[in-house]
Short mmCIF file of C-alpha atoms in Angstrom, two decimals:
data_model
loop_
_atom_site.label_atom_id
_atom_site.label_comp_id
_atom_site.label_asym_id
_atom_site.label_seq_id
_atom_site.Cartn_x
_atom_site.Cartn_y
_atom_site.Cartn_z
CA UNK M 171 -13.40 5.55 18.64
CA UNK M 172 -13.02 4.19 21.92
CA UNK M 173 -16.31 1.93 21.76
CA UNK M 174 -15.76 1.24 18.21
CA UNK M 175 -13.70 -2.07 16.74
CA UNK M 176 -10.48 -0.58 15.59
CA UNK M 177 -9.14 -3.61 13.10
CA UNK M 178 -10.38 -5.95 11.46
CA UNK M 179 -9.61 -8.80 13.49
CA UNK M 180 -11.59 -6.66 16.30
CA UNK M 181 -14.64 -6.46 14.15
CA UNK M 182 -14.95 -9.30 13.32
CA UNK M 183 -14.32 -10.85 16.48
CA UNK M 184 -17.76 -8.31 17.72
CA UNK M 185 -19.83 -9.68 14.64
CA UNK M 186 -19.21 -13.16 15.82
CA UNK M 187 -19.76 -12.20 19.48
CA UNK M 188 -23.32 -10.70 18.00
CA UNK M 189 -21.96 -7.29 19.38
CA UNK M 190 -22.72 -5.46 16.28
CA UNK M 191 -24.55 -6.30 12.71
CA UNK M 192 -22.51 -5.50 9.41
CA UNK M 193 -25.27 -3.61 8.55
CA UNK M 194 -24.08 -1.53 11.63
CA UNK M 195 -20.83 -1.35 11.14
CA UNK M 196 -21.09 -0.36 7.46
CA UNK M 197 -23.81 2.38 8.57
CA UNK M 198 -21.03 3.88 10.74
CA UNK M 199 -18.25 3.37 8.49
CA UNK M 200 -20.12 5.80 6.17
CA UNK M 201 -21.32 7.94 8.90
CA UNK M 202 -17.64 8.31 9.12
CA UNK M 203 -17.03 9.17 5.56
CA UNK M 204 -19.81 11.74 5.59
CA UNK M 205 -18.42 13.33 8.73
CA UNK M 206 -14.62 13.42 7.23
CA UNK M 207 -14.15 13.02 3.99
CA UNK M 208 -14.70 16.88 2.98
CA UNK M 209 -11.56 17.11 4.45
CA UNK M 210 -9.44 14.23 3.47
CA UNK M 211 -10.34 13.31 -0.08
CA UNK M 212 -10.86 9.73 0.96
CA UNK M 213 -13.37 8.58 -1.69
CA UNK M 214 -13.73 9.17 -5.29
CA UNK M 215 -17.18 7.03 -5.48
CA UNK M 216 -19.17 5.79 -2.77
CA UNK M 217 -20.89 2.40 -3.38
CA UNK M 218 -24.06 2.74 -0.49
CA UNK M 219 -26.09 0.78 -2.02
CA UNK M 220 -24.05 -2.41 -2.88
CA UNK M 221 -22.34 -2.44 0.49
CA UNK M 222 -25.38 -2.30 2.55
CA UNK M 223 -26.88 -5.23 0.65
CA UNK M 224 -23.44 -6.80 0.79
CA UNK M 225 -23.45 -6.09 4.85
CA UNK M 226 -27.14 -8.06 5.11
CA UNK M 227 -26.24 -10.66 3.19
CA UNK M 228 -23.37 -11.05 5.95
CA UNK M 229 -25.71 -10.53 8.24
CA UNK M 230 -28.19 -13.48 7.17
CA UNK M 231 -25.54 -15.50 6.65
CA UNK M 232 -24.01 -15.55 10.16
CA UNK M 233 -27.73 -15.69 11.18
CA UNK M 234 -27.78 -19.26 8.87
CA UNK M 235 -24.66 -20.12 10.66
CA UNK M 236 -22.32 -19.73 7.26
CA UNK M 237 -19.35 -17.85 7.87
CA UNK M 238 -17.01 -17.40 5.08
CA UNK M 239 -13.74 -16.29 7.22
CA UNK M 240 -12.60 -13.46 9.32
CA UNK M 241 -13.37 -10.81 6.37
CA UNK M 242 -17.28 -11.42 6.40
CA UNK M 243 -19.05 -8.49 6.96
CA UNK M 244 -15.81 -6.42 7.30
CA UNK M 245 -16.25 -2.56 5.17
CA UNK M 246 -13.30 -2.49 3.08
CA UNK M 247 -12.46 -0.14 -0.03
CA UNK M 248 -10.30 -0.34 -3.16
CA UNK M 249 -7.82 2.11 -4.94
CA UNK M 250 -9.33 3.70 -7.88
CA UNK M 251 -7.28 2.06 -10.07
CA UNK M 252 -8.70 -1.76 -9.99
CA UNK M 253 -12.11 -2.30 -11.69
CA UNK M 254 -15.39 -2.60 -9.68
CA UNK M 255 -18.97 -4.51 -11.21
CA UNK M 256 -20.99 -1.71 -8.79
CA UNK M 257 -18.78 1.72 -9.59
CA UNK M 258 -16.94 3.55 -12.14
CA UNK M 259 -13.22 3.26 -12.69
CA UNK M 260 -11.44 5.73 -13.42
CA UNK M 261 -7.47 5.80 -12.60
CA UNK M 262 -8.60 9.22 -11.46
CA UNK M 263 -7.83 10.65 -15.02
CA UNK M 264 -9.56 12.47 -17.76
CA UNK M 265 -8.51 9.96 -20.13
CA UNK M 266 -9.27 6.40 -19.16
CA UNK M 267 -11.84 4.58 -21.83
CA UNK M 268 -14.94 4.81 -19.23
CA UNK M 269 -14.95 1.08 -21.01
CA UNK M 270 -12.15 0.02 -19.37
CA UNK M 271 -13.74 -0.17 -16.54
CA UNK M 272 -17.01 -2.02 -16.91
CA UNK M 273 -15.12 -5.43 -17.38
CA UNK M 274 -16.35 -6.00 -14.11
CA UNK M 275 -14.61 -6.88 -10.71
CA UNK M 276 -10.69 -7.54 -11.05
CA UNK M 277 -9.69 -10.86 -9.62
CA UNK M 278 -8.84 -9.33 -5.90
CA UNK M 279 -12.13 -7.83 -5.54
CA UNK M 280 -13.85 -10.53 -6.39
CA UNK M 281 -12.07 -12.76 -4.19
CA UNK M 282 -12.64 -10.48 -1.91
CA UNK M 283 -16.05 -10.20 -1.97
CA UNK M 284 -16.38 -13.97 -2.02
CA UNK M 285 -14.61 -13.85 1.19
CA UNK M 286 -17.41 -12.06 2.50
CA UNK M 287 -16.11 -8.62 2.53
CA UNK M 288 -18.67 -5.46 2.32
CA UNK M 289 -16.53 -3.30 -0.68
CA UNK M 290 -17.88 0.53 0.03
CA UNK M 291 -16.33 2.38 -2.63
CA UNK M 292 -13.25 3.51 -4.49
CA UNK M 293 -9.79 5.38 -2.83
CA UNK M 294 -8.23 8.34 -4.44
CA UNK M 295 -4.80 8.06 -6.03
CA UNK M 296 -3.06 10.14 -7.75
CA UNK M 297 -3.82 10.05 -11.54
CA UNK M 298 -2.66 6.69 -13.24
CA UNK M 299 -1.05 6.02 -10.31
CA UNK M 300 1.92 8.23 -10.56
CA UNK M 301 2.66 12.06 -10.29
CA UNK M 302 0.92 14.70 -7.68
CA UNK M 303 -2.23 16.06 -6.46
CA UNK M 304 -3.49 18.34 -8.67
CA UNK M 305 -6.35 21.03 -7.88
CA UNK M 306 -6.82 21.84 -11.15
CA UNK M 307 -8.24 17.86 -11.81
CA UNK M 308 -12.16 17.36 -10.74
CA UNK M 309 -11.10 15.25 -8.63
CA UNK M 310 -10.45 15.48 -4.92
CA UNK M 311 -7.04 16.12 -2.94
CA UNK M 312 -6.18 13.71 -0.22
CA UNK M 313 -5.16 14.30 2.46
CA UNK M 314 -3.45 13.56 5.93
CA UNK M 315 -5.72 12.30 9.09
CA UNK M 316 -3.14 13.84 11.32
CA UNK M 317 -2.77 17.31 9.47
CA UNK M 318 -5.27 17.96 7.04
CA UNK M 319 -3.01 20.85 5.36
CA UNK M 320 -0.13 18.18 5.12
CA UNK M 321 -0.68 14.79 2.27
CA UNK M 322 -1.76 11.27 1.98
CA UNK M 323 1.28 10.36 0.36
CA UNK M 324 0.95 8.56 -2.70
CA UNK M 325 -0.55 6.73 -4.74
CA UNK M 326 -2.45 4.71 -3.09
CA UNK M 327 -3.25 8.28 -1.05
CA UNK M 328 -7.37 7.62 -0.62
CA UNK M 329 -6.75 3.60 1.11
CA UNK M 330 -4.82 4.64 3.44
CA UNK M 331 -5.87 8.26 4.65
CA UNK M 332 -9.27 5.93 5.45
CA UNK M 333 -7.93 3.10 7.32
CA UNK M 334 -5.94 5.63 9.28
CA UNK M 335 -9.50 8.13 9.91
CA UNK M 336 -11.18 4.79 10.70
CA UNK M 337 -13.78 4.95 7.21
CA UNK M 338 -12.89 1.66 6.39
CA UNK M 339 -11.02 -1.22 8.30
CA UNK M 340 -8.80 -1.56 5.27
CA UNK M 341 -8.30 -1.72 2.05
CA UNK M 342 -6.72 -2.77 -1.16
CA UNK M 343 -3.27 -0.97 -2.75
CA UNK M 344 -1.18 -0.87 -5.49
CA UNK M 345 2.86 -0.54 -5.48
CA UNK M 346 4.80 0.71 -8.14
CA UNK M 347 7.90 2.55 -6.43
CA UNK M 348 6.38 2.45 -2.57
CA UNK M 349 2.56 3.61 -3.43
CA UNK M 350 1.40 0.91 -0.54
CA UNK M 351 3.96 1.69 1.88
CA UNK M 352 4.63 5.66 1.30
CA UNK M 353 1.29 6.84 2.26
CA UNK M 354 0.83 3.82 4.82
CA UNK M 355 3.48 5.33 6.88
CA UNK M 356 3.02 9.32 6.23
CA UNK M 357 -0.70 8.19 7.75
CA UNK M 358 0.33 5.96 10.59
CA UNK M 359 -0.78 2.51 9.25
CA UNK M 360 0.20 -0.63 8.08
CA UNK M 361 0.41 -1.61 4.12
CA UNK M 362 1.94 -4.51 2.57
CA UNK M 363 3.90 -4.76 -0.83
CA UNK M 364 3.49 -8.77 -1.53
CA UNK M 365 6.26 -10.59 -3.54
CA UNK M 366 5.69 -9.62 -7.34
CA UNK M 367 3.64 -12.44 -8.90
CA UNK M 368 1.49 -13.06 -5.29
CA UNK M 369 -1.62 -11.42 -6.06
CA UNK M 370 -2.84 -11.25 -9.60
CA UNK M 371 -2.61 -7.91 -11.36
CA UNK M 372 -6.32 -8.64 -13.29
CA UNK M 373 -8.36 -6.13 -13.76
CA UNK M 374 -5.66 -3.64 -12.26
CA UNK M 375 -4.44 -0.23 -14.50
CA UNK M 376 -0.91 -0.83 -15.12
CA UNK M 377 1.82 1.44 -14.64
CA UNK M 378 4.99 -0.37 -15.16
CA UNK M 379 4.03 -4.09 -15.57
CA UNK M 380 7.26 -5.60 -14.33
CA UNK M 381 7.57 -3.35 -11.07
CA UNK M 382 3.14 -3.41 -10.07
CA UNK M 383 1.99 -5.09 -7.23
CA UNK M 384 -1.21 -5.49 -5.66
CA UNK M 385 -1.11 -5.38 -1.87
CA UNK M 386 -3.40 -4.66 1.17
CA UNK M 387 -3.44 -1.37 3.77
CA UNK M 388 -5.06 -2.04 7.39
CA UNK M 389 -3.98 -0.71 10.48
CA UNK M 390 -2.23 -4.15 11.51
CA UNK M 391 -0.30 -6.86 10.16
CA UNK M 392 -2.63 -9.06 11.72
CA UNK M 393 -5.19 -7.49 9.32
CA UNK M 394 -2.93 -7.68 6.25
CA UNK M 395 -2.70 -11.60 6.64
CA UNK M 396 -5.85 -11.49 6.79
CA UNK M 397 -6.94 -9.66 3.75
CA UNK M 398 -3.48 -11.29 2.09
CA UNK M 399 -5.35 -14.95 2.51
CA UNK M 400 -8.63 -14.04 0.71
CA UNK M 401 -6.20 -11.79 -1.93
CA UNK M 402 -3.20 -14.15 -2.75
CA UNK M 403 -2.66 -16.92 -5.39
CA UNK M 404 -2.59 -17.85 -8.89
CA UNK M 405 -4.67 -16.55 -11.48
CA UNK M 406 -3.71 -17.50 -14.94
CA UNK M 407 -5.95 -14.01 -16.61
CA UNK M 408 -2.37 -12.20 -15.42
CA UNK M 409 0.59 -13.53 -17.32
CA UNK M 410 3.00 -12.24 -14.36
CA UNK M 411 1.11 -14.26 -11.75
CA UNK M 412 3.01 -16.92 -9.88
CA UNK M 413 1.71 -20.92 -9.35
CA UNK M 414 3.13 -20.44 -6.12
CA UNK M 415 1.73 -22.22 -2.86
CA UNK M 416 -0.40 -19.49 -0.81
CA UNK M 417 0.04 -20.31 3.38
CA UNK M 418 -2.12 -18.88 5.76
CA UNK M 419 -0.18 -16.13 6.99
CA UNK M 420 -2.24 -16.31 10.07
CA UNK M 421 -0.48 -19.20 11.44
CA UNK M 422 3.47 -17.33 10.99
CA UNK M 423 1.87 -15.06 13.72
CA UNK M 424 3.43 -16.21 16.80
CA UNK M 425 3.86 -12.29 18.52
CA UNK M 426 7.42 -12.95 19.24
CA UNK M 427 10.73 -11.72 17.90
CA UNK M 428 12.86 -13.46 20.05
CA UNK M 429 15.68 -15.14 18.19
CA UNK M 430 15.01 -13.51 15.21
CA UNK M 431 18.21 -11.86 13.35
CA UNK M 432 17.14 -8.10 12.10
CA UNK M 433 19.55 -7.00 9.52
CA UNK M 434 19.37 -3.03 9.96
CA UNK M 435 20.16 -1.35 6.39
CA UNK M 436 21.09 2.17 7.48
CA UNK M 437 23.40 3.53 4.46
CA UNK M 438 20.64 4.99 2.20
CA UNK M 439 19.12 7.11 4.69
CA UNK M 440 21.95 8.42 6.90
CA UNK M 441 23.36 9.61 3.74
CA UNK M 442 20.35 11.23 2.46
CA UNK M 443 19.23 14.49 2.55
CA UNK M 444 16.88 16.41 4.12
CA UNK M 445 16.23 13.20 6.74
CA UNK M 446 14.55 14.41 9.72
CA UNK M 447 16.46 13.29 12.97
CA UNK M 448 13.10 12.67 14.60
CA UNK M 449 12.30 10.12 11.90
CA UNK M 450 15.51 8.68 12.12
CA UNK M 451 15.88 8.26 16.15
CA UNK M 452 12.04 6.78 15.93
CA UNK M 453 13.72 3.48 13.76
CA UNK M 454 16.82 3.88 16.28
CA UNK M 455 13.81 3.32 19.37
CA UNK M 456 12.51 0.64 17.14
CA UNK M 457 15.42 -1.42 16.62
CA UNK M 458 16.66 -1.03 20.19
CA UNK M 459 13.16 -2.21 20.79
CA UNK M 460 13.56 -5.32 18.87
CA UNK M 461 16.65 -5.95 20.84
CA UNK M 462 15.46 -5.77 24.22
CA UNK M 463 12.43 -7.96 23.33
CA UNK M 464 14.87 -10.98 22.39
CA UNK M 465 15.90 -10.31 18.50
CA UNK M 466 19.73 -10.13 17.15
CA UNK M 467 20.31 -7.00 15.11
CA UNK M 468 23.25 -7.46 12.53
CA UNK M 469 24.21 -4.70 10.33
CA UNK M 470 24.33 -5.21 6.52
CA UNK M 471 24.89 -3.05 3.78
CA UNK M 472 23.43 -3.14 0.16
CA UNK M 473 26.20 -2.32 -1.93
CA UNK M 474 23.81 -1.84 -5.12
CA UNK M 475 21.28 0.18 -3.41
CA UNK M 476 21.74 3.39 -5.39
CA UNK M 477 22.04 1.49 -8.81
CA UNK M 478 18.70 -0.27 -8.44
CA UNK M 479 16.95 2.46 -6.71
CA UNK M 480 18.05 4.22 -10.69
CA UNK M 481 17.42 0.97 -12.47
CA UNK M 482 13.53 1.01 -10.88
CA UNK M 483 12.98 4.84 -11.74
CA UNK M 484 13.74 4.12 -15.10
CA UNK M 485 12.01 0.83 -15.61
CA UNK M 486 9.28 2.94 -14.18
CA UNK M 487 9.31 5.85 -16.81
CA UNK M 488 10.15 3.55 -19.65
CA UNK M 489 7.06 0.97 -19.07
CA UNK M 490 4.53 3.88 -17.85
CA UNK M 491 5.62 5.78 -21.70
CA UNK M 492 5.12 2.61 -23.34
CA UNK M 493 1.55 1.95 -22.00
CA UNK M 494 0.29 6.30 -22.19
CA UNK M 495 2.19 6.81 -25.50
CA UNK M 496 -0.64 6.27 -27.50
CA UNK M 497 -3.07 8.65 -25.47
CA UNK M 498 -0.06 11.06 -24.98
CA UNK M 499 -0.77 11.57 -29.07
CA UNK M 500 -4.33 12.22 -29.10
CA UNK M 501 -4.96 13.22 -25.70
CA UNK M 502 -2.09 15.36 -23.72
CA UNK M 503 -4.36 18.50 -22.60
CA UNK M 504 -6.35 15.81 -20.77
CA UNK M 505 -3.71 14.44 -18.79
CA UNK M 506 -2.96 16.50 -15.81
CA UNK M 507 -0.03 18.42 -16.11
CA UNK M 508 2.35 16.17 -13.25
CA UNK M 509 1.16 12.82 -15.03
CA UNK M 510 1.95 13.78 -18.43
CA UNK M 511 5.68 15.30 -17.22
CA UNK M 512 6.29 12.47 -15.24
CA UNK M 513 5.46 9.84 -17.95
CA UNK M 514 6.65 11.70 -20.14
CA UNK M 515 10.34 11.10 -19.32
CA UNK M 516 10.57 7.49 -20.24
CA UNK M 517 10.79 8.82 -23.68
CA UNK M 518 14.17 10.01 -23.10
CA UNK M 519 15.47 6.86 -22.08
CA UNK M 520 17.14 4.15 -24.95
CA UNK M 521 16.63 0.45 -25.04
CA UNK M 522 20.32 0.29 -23.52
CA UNK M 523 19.15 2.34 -20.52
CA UNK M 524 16.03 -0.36 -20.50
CA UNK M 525 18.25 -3.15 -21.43
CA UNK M 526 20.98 -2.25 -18.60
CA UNK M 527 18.57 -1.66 -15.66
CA UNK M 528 16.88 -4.88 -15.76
CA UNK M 529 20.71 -6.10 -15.65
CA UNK M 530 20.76 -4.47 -12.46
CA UNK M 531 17.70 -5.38 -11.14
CA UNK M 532 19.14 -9.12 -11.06
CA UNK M 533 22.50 -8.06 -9.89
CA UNK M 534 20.48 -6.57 -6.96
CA UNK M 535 18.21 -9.49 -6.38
CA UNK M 536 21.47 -12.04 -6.12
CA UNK M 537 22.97 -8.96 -3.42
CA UNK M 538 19.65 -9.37 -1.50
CA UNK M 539 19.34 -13.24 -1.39
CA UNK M 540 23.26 -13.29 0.14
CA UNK M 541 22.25 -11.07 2.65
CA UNK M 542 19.33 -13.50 3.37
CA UNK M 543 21.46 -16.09 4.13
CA UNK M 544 22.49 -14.29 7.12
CA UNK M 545 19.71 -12.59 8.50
CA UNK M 546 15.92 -13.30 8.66
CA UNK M 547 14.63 -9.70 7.39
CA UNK M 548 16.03 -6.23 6.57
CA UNK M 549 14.87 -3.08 7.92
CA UNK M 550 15.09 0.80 7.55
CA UNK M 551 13.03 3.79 7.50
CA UNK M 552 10.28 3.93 4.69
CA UNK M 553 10.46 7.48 4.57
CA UNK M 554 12.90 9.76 6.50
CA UNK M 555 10.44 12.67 7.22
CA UNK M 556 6.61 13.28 7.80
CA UNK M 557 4.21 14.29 5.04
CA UNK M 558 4.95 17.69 3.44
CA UNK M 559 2.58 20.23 3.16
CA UNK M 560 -0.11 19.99 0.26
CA UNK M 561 -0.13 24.07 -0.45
CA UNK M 562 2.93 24.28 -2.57
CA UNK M 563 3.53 20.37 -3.22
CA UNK M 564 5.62 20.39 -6.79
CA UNK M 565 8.18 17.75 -8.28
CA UNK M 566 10.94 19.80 -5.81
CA UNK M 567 9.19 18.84 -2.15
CA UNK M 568 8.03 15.35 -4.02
CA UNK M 569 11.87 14.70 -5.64
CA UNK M 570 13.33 15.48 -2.57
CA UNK M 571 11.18 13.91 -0.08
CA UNK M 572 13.29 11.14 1.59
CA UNK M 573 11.47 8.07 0.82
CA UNK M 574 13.43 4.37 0.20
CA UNK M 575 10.68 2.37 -1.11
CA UNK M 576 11.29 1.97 -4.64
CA UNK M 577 14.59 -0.65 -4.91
CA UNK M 578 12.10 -3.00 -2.96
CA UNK M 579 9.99 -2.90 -6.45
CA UNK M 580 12.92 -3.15 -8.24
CA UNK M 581 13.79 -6.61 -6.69
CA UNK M 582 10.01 -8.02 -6.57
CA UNK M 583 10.58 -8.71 -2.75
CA UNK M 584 7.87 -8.54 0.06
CA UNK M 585 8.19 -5.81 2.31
CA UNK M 586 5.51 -4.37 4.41
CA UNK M 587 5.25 -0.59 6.61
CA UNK M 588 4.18 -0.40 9.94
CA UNK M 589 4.23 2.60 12.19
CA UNK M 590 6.92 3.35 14.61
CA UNK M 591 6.11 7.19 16.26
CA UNK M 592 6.13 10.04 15.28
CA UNK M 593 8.34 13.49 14.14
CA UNK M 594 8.69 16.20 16.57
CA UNK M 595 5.74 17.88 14.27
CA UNK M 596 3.80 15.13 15.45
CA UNK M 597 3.30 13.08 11.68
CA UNK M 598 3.71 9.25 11.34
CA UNK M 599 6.65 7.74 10.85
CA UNK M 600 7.26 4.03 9.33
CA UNK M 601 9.65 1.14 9.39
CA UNK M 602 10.04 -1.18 6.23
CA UNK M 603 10.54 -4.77 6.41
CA UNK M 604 11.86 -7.03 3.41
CA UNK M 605 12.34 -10.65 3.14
CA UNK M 606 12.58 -13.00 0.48
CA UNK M 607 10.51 -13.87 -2.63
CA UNK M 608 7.49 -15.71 -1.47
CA UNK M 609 8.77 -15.00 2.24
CA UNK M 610 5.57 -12.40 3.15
CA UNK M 611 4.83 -14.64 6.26
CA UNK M 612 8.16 -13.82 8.06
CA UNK M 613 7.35 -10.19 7.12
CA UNK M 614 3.84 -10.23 8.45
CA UNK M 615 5.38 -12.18 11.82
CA UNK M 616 8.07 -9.68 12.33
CA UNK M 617 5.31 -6.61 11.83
CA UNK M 618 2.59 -8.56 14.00
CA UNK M 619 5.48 -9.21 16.82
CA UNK M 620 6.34 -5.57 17.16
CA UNK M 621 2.86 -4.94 17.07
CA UNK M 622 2.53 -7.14 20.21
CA UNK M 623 5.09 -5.06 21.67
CA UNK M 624 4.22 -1.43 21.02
CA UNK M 625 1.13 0.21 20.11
CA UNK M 626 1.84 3.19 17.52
CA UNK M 627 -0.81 1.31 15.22
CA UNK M 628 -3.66 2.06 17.62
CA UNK M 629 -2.68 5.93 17.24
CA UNK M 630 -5.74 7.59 16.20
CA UNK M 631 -5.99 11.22 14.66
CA UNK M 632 -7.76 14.02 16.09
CA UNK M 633 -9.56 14.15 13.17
CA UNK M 634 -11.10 10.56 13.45
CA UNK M 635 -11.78 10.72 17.20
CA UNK M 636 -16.43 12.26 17.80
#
């Protein structure tokens, strides 16, 4: 990949240089996908056609001397679980209404494409967002760039296994409990969970309608301001989107960290089990990192971590029964068999359980916002180990694999992954950064800073490299 653009603030800096076409760079994007995605489970459809015509248009239009901002011309893709005018949607289930998804594109594509971006297809998730791989679906396995026997992550499993193999320059998420941010760091990229309410939810399969979020993956944070401009703002088709003012993260980029007070939240996982030490001494090299490039690290603890992280399962469970209960009735063989288990547990939780966790969800949010007031953002690890092993992958390896994502849904607050080194088995490892609601700019500074000052998010697989 040496001679190729490796983000998207690379490619389009070579379209604008007239270094490259989009028609080219979309030809080799799918060159790409024809080459690797056997292996990783990358796409479920392809969209060839539209994206080549999309890529010419670019084309003529930088030729015309019209450029519609840095994502013209870029290839980007979109989880399988937001509708699409040119391909099928499908949640990756059985049981979707094939009607449900010819309403045509949901408000972030179509932003996106009025940006200028060349859309080449949809991701692979895991079905409705939520449970495991399963082999015994028609529908493909992903996998992990950096050990094809070993997973994606989940859900949004297909987005980022791309960005990372260097199919696509990025692409679009969703974030239920950590589905951006889980697989962005088990792959070795960059994904952004926005503030809850930032980018409209239109045209997007719910899971759990109070915890969703729509988000980008890239390899930078650089490239998720970018995508975030073109994504972000106020849509009044979704009842939970926010009239909030949308900046251009692009300015909050200043590639320092200097002055900047860290608050490191290390409770949750040096008390959890089965944390690999590698993964843990990569956010120790981080953080001392940080340090010696000018920020102020403060320890904080979150008091209520444990009774939100609860609070969000079961907000989870109860919302995602609500919304399959229905097709649960009439169509349970369809389902595969992790989805239905999985969903199926919000039935045994009572309108007190309900009741009570959204209680604690604002208990937690009021914690948060005091720790604010002393420190600019919070980190930890997004996941205390690499990806496990597909053979064998159950609700045992998936319950138990360390991964802290979820209380960040729970709260609604921005927080973003971005690569920090790797295990001794050689897999990814991330670091999570939160700030406050509407705050995604000092997240997207912080990430873009350390970016300036390491370079774990130009890591490429073996896999991706001809």
């Amino acid at each position: 990949m040496s001679d190729y653009p490796l983000t998207i603030a690379e490619a389009g800096a070579a379209l604008r240089a007239h270094q490259l076409s989009s028609v080219e760079l979309t030809e080799e994007t799918f060159a790409r996908a024809d080459r690797l995605d056997a292996q990783l489970g990358t796409y479920l459809f392809r969209c060839d056609e539209s994206a080549l015509a999309a890529a010419a248009q670019a084309d003529e239009d930088f030729r015309l001397g019209k450029d519609r901002g840095p994502l013209q011309g870029i290839p980007l893709a979109v989880k399988d679980i937001l509708s699409t005018a040119d391909c099928p949607t499908t949640a990756q289930s059985l049981v979707l209404d094939p009607a449900w998804g010819q309403r045509g594109d949901a408000t972030v594509v179509a932003r996106l494409r009025h940006a200028g971006a060349v859309l080449t297809g949809k991701t692979s998730t895991m079905e409705f967002a939520i449970g495991l791989p399963d082999p015994t679906q028609p529908f493909p396995v992903p996998r992990n760039p950096w050990l094809t026997t070993a997973w994606a992550g989940g859900s949004s499993s297909g987005t980022a296994n791309g960005v990372a193999a260097g199919i696509f320059f990025g692409g679009v998420g969703t974030d239920t409990g950590g589905s951006i941010r889980m697989p962005s760091a088990l792959c070795g990229v960059t994904g952004l969970k926005p503030t809850w309410g930032r980018v409209p939810k239109s045209g997007c399969v719910p899971l759990a309608s109070t915890l969703d979020h729509v988000g980008p993956i890239a390899r930078t944070a650089r490239d998720c301001a970018l995508m975030l401009n073109a994504m972000a703002g106020f849509d009044p088709s979704d009842d939970c989107s926010a009239d909030v003012v949308v900046p251009d993260y692009t300015k909050a980029l200043t590639g320092s960290v200097k002055g900047l007070r860290i608050g490191v939240e290390r409770d949750h996982h040096s008390r959890a089990p089965l944390v690999d030490p590698s993964a843990a001494a990569c956010l120790e090299a981080a953080i001392d990192t940080l340090a010696k490039a000018g920020a102020e690290v403060v320890e904080v603890s979150m008091s209520l971590w444990d009774p939100v992280n609860e609070a969000t399962i079961i907000t989870t469970f109860a919302e995602a029964f609500t919304y399959h209960q229905a097709n649960l009735q009439r169509r349970w063989a369809d389902y595969g068999v992790y989805t239905r288990a999985m969903v199926t547990t919000g039935a045994f939780y009572s309108a007190v359980d309900y009741v009570q966790s959204q209680r604690v969800r604002r208990a937690g949010r009021r914690e948060v916002l005091d720790l604010l007031q002393s420190v600019d953002v919070i980190v930890g690890l997004t996941a205390g180990a690499g990806a496990p092993p597909v053979a064998g992958l159950d609700f045992t390896t998936a319950l138990t694999l360390p991964v802290f994502t979820a209380v960040w849904n729970g709260l609604g607050f921005p927080t973003m992954s971005v690569p920090i080194g790797f295990t001794d088995a050689g897999l990814p490892v991330g670091m999570q950064v939160s700030a406050g609601p509407w705050d995604e700019a000092r997240v997207l500074a912080f990430g873009d800073a350390y970016q300036h000052i390491t370079d774990w998010h130009r890591a490429v697989p073996s896999v991706a490299v001809e």
